[in-house]
């Protein structure tokens, strides 16, 4: 049988994820939070005052990209950088009061979208879906690294 990408499960999954992100972004834009920023807010809500290198690893982006993101979010009043009191070479990132409020709104938006996505699923279907996603994640992580050159 001929492979037709538009009929593939991965194409459908990509479409669903794109709709998910679009709807989350739509719900949070009024709080000065832009696409790509929610993971940083959520990580800082879990543990405020992390160093940039740790944050970049945790949200899986390049340190330079994170620096640009933090600068933009500082200008919006969501975050602030402070020098580590024990090591002046290290900068730590903290949520501001506005950032904490925005994080609460991000969590509300994610909860709203989660309910929209899975409101018609039974508990058993949700558990099966979770198991299948975890299996996909595991299978993709097990792929051998691509050889360079």
mmCIF file with all atom_site columns, C-alpha atoms in Angstrom, residues 111-123 125-126:
data_model
loop_
_atom_site.group_PDB
_atom_site.id
_atom_site.type_symbol
_atom_site.label_atom_id
_atom_site.label_alt_id
_atom_site.label_comp_id
_atom_site.label_asym_id
_atom_site.label_entity_id
_atom_site.label_seq_id
_atom_site.pdbx_PDB_ins_code
_atom_site.Cartn_x
_atom_site.Cartn_y
_atom_site.Cartn_z
_atom_site.occupancy
_atom_site.B_iso_or_equiv
_atom_site.pdbx_formal_charge
_atom_site.auth_seq_id
_atom_site.auth_comp_id
_atom_site.auth_asym_id
_atom_site.auth_atom_id
_atom_site.pdbx_PDB_model_num
ATOM 1  C CA . UNK A 1 111 ? -6.861  23.213 32.094 1.00 0.00 ? 111 UNK A CA 1
ATOM 2  C CA . UNK A 1 112 ? -9.533  24.657 29.764 1.00 0.00 ? 112 UNK A CA 1
ATOM 3  C CA . UNK A 1 113 ? -7.879  23.146 26.693 1.00 0.00 ? 113 UNK A CA 1
ATOM 4  C CA . UNK A 1 114 ? -7.329  19.827 28.489 1.00 0.00 ? 114 UNK A CA 1
ATOM 5  C CA . UNK A 1 115 ? -11.053 19.694 29.262 1.00 0.00 ? 115 UNK A CA 1
ATOM 6  C CA . UNK A 1 116 ? -11.921 20.586 25.660 1.00 0.00 ? 116 UNK A CA 1
ATOM 7  C CA . UNK A 1 117 ? -9.595  17.858 24.372 1.00 0.00 ? 117 UNK A CA 1
ATOM 8  C CA . UNK A 1 118 ? -10.621 15.075 26.729 1.00 0.00 ? 118 UNK A CA 1
ATOM 9  C CA . UNK A 1 119 ? -14.063 16.040 28.007 1.00 0.00 ? 119 UNK A CA 1
ATOM 10 C CA . UNK A 1 120 ? -15.728 13.392 25.838 1.00 0.00 ? 120 UNK A CA 1
ATOM 11 C CA . UNK A 1 121 ? -13.233 10.653 26.768 1.00 0.00 ? 121 UNK A CA 1
ATOM 12 C CA . UNK A 1 122 ? -14.028 8.076  29.420 1.00 0.00 ? 122 UNK A CA 1
ATOM 13 C CA . UNK A 1 123 ? -11.532 7.476  32.213 1.00 0.00 ? 123 UNK A CA 1
ATOM 14 C CA . UNK A 1 125 ? -9.921  5.982  27.195 1.00 0.00 ? 125 UNK A CA 1
ATOM 15 C CA . UNK A 1 126 ? -7.776  8.621  28.911 1.00 0.00 ? 126 UNK A CA 1
#
